[in-house]
Coordinates of C-alpha atoms and ligand atoms in Angstrom, one line a residue:
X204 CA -9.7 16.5 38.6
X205 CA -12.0 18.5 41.2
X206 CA -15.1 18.4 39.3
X207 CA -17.6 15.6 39.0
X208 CA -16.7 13.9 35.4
X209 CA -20.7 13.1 34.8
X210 CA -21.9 16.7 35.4
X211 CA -19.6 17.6 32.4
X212 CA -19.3 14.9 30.2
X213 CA -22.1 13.4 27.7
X214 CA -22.7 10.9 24.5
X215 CA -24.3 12.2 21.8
X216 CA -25.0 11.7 18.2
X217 CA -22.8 12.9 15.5
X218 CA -26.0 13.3 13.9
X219 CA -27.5 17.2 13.6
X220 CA -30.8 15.5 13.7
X221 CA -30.7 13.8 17.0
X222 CA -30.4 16.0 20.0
X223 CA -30.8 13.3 22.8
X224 CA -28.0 13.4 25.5
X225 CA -26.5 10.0 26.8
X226 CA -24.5 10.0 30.1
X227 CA -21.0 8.9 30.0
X228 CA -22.3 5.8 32.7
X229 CA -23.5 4.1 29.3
X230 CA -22.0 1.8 27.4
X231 CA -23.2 2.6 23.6
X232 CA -21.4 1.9 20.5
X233 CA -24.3 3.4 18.8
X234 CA -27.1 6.0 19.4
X235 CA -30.3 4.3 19.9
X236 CA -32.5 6.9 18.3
X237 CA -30.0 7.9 15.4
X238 CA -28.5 4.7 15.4
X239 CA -25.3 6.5 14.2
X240 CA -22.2 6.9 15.7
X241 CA -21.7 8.6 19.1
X242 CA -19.1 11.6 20.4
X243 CA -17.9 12.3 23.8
X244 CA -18.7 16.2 24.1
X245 CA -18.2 18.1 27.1
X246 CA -19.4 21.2 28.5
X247 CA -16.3 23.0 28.1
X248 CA -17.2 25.9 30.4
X249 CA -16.9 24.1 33.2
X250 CA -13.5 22.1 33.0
X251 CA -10.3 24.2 33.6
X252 CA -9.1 23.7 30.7
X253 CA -5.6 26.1 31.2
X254 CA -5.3 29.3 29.1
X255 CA -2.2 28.0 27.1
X256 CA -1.3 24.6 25.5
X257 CA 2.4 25.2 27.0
X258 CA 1.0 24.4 30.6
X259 CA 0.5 21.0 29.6
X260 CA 4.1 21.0 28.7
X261 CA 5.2 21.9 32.3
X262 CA 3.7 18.0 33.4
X263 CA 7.0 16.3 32.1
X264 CA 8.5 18.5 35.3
X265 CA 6.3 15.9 37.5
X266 CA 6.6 12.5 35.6
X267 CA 6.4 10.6 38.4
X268 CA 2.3 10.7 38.6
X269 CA 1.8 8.1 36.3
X270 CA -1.1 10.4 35.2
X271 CA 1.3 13.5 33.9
X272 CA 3.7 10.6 32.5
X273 CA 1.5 9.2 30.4
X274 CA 1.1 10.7 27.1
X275 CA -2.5 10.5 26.8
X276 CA -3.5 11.5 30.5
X277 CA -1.1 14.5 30.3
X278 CA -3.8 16.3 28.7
X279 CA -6.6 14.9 30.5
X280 CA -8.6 18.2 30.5
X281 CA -8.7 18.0 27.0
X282 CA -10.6 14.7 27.5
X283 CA -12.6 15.3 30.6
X284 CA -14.7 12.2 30.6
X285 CA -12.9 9.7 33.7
X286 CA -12.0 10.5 37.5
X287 CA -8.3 10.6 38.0
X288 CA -8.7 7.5 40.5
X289 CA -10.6 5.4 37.5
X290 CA -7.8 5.9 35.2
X291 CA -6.0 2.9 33.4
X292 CA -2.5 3.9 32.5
X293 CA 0.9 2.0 31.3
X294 CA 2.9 4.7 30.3
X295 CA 1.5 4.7 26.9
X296 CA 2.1 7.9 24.0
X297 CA 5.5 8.2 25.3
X298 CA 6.2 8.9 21.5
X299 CA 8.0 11.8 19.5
X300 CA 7.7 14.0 16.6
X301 CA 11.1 13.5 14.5
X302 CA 12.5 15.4 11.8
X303 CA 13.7 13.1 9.0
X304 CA 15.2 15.2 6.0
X305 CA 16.3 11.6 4.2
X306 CA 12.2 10.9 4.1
X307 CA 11.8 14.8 3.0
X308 CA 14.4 14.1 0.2
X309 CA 12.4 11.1 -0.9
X310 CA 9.2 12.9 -0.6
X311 CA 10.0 16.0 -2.4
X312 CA 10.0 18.4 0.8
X313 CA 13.3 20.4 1.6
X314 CA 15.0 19.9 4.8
X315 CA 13.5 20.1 8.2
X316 CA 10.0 20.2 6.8
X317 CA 8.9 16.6 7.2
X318 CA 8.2 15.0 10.2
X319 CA 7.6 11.5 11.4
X320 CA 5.5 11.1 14.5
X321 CA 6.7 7.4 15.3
X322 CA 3.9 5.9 17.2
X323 CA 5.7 2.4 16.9
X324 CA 6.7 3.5 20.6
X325 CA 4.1 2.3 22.2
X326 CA 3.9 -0.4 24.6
X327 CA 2.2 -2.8 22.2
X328 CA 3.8 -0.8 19.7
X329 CA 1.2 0.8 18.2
X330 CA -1.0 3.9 18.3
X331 CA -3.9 1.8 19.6
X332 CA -2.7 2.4 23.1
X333 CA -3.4 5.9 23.2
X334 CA -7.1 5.0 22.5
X335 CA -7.3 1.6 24.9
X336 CA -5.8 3.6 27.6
X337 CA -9.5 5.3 27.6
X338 CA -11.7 2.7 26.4
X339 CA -10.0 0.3 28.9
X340 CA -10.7 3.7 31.3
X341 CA -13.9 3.8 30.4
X342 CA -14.5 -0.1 30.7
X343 CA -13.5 0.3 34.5
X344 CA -15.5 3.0 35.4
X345 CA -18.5 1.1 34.0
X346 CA -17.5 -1.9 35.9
X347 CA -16.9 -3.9 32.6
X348 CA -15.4 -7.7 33.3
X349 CA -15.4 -8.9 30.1
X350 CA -13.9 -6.8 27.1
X351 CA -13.6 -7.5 23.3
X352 CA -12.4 -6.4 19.8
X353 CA -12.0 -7.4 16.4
X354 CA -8.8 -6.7 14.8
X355 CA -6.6 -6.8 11.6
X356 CA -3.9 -7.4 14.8
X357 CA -3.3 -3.8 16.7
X358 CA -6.0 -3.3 18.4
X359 CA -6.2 -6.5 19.9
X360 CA -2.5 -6.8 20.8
X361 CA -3.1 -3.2 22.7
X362 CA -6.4 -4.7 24.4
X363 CA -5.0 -8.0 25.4
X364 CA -2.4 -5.9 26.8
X365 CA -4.7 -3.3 28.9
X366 CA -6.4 -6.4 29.6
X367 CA -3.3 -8.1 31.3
X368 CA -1.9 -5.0 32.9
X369 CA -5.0 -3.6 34.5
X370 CA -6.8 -6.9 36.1
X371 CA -10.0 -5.1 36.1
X372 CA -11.6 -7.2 33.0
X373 CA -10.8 -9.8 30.6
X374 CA -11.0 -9.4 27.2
X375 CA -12.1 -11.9 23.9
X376 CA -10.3 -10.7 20.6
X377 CA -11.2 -12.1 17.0
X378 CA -8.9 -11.9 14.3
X379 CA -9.5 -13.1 10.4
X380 CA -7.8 -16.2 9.0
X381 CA -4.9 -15.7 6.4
X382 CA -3.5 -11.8 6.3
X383 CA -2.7 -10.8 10.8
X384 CA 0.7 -10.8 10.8
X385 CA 2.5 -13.4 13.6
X386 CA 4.0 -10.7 15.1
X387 CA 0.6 -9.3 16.2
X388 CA -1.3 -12.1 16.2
X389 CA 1.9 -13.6 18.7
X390 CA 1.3 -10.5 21.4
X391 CA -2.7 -11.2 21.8
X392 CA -1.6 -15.1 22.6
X393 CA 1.5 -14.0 24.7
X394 CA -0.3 -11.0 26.4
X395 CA -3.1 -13.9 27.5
X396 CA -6.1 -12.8 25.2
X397 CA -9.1 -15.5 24.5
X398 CA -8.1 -15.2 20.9
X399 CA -10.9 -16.4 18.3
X400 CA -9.6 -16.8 14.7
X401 CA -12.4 -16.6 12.6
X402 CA -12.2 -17.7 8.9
X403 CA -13.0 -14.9 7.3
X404 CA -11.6 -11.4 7.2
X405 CA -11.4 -8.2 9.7
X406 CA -15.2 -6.9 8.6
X407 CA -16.7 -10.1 9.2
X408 CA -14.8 -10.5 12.5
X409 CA -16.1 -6.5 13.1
X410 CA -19.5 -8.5 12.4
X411 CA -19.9 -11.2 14.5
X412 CA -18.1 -9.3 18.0
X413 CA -20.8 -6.3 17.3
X414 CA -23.0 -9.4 17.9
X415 CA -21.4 -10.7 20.3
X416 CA -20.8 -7.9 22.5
X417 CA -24.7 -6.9 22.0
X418 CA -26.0 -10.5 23.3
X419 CA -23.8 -11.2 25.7
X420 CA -23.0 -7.6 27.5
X421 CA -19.5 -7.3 26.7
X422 CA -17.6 -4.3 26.8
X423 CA -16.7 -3.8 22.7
X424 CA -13.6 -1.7 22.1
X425 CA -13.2 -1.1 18.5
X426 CA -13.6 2.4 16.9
X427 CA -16.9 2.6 17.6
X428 CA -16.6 2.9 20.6
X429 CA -16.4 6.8 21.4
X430 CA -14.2 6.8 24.2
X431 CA -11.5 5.4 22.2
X432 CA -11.2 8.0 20.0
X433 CA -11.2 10.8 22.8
X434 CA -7.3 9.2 23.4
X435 CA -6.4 9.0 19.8
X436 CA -6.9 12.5 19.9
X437 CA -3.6 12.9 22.1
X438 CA -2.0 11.9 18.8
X439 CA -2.3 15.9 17.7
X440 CA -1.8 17.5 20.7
X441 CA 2.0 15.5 21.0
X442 CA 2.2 17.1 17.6
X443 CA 1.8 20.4 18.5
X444 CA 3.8 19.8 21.2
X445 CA 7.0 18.5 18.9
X446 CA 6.4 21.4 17.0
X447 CA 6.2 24.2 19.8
X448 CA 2.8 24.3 19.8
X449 CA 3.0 25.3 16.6
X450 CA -0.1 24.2 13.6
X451 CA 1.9 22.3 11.4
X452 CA 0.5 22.6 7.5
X453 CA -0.7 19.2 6.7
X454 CA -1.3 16.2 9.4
X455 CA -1.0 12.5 6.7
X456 CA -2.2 9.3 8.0
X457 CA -3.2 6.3 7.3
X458 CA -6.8 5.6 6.6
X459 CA -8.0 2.2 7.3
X460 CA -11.4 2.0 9.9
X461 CA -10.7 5.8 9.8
X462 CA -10.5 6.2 13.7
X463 CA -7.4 8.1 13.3
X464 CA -8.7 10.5 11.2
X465 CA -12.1 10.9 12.7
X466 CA -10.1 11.9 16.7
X467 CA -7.5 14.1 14.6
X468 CA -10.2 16.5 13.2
X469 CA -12.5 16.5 16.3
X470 CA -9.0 17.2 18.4
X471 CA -8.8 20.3 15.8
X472 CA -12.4 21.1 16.1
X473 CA -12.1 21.7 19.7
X474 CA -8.8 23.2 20.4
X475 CA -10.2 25.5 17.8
X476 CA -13.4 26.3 19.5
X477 CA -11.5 26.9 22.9
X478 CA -9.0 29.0 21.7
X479 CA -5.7 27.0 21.9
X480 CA -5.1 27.0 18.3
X481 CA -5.6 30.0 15.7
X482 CA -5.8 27.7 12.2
X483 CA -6.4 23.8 11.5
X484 CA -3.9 22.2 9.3
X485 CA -4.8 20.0 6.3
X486 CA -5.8 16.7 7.0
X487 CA -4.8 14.2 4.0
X488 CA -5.8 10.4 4.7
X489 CA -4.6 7.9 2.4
X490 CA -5.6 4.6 1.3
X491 CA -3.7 1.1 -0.2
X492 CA -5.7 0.9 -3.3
X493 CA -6.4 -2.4 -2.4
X494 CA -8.7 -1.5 0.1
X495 CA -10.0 2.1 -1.3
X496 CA -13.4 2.6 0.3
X497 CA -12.6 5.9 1.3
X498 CA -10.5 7.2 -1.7
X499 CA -13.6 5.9 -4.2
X500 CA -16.5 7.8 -2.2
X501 CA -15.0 10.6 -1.4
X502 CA -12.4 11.6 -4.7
X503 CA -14.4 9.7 -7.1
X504 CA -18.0 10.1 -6.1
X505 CA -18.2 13.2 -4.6
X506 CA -19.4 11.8 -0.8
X507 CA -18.9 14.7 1.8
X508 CA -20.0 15.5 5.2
X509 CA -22.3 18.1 4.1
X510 CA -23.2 19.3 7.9
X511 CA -23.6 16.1 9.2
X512 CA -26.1 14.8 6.1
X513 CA -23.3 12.7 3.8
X514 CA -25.3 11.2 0.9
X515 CA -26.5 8.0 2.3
X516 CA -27.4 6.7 -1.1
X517 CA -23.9 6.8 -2.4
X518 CA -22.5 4.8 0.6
X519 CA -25.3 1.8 0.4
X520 CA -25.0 1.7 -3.4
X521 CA -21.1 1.3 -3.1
X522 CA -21.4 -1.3 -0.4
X523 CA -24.3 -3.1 -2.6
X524 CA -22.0 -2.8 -5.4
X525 CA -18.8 -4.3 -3.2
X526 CA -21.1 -7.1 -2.8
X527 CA -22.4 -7.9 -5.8
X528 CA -19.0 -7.9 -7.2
X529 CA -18.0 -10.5 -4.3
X530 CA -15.3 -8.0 -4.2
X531 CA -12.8 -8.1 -0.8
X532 CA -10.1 -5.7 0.8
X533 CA -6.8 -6.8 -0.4
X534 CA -3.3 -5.3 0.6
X535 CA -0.2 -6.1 1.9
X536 CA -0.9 -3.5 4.4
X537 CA -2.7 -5.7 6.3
X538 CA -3.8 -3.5 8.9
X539 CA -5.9 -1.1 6.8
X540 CA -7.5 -4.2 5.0
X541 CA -10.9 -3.4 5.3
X542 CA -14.1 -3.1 3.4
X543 CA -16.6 -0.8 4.9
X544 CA -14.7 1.6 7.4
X545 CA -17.2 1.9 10.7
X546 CA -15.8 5.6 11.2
X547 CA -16.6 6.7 7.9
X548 CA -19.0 9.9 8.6
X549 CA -16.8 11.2 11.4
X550 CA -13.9 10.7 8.7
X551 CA -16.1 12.9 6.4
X552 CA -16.5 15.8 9.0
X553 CA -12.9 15.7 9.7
X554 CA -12.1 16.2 6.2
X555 CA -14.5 19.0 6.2
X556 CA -12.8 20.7 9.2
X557 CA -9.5 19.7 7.6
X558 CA -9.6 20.8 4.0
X559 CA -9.0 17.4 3.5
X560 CA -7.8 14.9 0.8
X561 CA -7.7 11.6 0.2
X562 CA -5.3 9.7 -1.6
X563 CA -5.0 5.7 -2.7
X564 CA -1.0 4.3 -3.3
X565 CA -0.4 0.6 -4.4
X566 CA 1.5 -1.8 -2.1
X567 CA 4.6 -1.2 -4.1
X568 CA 4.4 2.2 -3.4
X569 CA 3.7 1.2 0.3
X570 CA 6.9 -1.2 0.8
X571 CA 9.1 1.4 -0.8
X572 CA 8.4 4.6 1.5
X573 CA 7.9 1.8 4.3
X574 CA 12.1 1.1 3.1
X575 CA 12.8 4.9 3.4
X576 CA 11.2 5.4 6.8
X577 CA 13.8 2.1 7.7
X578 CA 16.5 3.6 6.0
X579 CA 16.0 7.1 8.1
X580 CA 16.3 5.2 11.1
X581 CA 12.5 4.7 12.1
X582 CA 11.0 1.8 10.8
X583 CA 7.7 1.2 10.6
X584 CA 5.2 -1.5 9.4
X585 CA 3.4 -1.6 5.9
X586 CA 0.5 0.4 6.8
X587 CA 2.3 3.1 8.1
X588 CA 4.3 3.6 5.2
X589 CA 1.2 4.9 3.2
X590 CA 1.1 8.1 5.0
X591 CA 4.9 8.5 3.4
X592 CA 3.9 7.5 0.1
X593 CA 0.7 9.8 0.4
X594 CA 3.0 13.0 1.1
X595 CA 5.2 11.8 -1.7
X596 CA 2.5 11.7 -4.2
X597 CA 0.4 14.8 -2.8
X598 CA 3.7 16.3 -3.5
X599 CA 4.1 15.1 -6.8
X600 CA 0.9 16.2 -7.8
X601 CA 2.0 19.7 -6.0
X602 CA -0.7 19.9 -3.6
X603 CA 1.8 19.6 -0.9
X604 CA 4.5 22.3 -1.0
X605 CA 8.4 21.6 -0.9
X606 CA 8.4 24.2 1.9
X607 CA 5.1 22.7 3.7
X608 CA 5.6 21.7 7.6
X609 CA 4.1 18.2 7.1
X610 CA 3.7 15.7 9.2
X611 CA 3.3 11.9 8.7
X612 CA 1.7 9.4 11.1
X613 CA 3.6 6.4 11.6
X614 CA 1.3 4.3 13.4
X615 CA 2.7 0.7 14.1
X616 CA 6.6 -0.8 14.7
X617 CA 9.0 -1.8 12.1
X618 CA 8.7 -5.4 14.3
X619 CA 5.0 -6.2 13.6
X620 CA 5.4 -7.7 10.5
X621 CA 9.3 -8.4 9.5
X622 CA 7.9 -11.1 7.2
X623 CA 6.8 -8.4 5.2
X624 CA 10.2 -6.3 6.0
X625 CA 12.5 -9.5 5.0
X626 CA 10.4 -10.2 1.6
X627 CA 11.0 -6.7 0.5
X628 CA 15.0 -6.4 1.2
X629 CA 15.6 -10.5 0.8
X630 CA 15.3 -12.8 -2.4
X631 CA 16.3 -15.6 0.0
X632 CA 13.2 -15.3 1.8
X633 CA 11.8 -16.8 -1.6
X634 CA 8.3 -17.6 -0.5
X635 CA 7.8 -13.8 0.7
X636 CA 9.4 -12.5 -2.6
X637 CA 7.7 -14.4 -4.6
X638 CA 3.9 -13.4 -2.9
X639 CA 5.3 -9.9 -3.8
X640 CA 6.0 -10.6 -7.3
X641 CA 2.6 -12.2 -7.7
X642 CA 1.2 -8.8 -6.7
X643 CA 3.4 -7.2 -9.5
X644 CA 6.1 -5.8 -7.0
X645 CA 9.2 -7.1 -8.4
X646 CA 11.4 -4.0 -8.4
X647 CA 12.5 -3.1 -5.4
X648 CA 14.6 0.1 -5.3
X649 CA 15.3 0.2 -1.7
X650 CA 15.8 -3.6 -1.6
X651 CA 19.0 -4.2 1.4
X652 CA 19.1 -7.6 1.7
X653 CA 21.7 -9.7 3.6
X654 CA 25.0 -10.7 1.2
X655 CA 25.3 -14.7 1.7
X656 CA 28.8 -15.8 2.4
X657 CA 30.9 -18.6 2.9
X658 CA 32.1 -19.2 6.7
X659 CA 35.5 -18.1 5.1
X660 CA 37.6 -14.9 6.5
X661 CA 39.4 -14.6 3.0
X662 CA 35.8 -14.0 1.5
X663 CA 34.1 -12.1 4.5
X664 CA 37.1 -9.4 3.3
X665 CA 36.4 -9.0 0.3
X666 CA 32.3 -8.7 0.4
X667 CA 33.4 -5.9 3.1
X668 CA 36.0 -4.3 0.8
X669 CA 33.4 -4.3 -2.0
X670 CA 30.5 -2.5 -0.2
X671 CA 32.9 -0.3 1.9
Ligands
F0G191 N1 -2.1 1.7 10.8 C1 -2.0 0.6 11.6 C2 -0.6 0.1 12.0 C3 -3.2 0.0 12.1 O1 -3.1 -1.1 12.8 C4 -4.4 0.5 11.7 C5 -5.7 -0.1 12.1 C6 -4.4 1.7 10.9 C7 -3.2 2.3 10.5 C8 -5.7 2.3 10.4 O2 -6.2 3.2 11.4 O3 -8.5 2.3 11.6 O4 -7.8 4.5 12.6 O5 -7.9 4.3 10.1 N2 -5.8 -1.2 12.6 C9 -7.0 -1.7 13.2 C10 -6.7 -3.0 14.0 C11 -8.1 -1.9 12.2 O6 -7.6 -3.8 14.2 O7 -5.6 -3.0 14.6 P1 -7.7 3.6 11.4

């Protein structure tokens, strides 16, 4: 880029009451008069931003700059915040939008109106990577050497990755005891991560590296982290991109520290305000119940942005109550395990832009969409499978229209957790299908486990003659 990155870029509040103006040189993770969350804002009148979303279309005709390649970078004007020569970049949102009528049967949608944007292709193989890609950025250009997260397992197999690729900084990632799945938990060993297992779960770890990071001036690249989110937002515009630039009707994800969410509507909010895009879609996030912050405040108790005041009270009586009630996150979905969600006001003003809903589905509900998305040919992991059962109930309960364009965000790999893959298709895997029963799960409609046989050709012919 030709312009000076600092002269256009700024931190500020999200905050309506806090006008001070940080320069992108700092490293914040909170505003130290507000003390709430940060945004990247820009003054958009003086990056050339082009006239037409379609121009950024025209960078797959020069894919070898690893800059137009990349799926995040390729619309680096629409996050103008790092030099072109700062830039940390693996190739990452090289991901699709897919039409998947067999998921639109099994959500109630008629043909070629559902779509799946399969994030699983990712290098770490999740969506994290379009939002390390510009922490890790970020990181460099502040001259970071030593990095960190917490994580239910994604976000630290993308750091560790970033980590290992760019050799500009370390990185330190803590993970709870008990629910990571091995095969995150295998990437942050394998990718070289310092890897702290804490015994505890993903908010404490959230905890104790917010501490960490503040004592010992480490560069902390969780959610909070604003910089993060400004890649996340490259999420939408591949969207509008699969669709022909095109503003599909509803956008459902996954809501779990509510990152996702929070980039999605502040990607809307701007290509809005500069002109690229005429309407904003509906934005629904959903929730396992067993980890239903969101769902409870905002559906049940009425929490909303309400121009950047939410009802404070609501929030730290909920919390208080959580506590009181020693009560924890609990899902199968073990990536959107978590208690008190550090994006949750930027969530609310998305949902404000959005129209939003929220929705809660139970793990059962989870592992069966999670078996359709397999079936269609994706794949996905547990977590990701709530934005399918969302739709499918949003549709039931005919806020979503069988003629709706709707788009689900599948967020992590079908391989991140095939322990919780094999328990769902496999009685053999008895340990697995019997933690499944425990959780009341012991139908399993979409089950597709492997037929047992003896070593015996005689036999082998007959199971085939059956199924065929
Ligand atoms: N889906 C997957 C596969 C995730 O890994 C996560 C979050 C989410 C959805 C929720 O996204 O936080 O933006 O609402 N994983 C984090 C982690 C917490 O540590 O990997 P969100």
């Amino acid at each position: 880029m030709s312009y000076a990155v600092a002269e256009i870029a700024f931190q500020k509040s999200i905050s309506p009451d806090c006008q001070t103006r940080y320069g992108i040189d700092q490293v914040l993770t909170v505003c130290p008069e507000s003390h709430d969350l940060l945004d990247v804002h820009y003054d958009w009148d003086r990056v050339p931003v082009p006239s037409s979303l379609k121009e950024f279309e025209k960078r797959w005709m020069t894919r070898h700059n690893p800059l137009d390649y990349s799926g995040v970078w390729r619309f680096r004007e629409l996050l103008p915040f790092a030099p072109d020569d700062q830039i940390v970049t693996i190739g990452e949102g090289q991901t699709y939008l897919q039409k998947c009528d067999p998921v639109a049967k099994y959500v109630g949608m008629k043909p070629g109106q559902l779509f799946l944007q399969y994030e699983g292709l990712n290098p770490s193989g999740s969506f994290k990577d379009n939002g390390m890609t510009a922490a890790s950025t970020h990181a460099r250009m502040v001259g970071a050497k030593m990095t960190a997260c917490a994580s239910t397992g994604n976000t630290s197999a993308s750091l560790a990755i970033y980590a290992g690729v760019s050799g500009h900084f370390r990185c330190v990632v803590f993970v709870g005891s008990g629910k990571i799945s091995y095969g995150k938990l295998s990437q942050a060993l394998d990718y070289g991560a310092v890897t702290i297992q804490i015994r505890g779960d993903f908010d404490d770890a959230l905890q104790q590296v917010r501490a960490v990071c503040e004592q010992q001036n480490i560069y902390l690249c969780n959610s909070v982290n604003p910089f993060r989110l400004e890649g996340q937002k490259s999420i939408m515009y591949r969207v509008l991109e699969g669709l022909g630039w095109e503003v599909p009707d509803w956008i459902v994800v996954p809501g779990g520290n509510l990152g996702n969410s929070s980039a999605f509507g502040k990607a809307f909010l701007e290509l809005k305000q500069l002109g690229l895009i005429d309407r904003i879609p509906r934005l629904a996030v959903i929730n396992a119940s067993g980890a239903n912050t969101l769902y409870e405040l905002y559906e049940h108790q009425g929490l909303r942005w309400n121009n950047g005041r939410p009802q404070k009270e609501l929030v730290d009586s909920f919390y208080r109550d959580m506590d009181a009630r020693n009560h924890r996150a609990d899902t199968l979905a073990s990536a959107i395990e978590i208690n008190r969600p550090v994006n949750l006001k930027k969530c609310l003003r998305a949902l404000d832009a959005c129209n939003g809903v929220v929705r809660e589905v139970t793990d059962e509900e989870i592992l069966d969409a999670k078996a359709q998305v397999g079936a269609g040919g994706f794949g996905c992991e547990p977590a990701s499978g709530a934005s399918v059962a969302g739709a499918k109930m949003l549709r039931q309960q005919g806020i979503i229209a069988p003629s709706d364009r709707v788009v689900c965000i599948l967020t992590g790999h079908q391989l991140k957790d095939p322990t919780a893959t094999v328990g769902y298709h496999s009685d053999a895997a008895a340990e697995e299908a019997q933690k499944l029963a425990k959780r009341g799960i012991v139908t399993r409609p979409y089950q597709n486990g492997p037929i047992v046989v003896d070593n015996d050709l005689a036999q082998i012919l007959e199971v085939i003659g059956r199924v065929g």
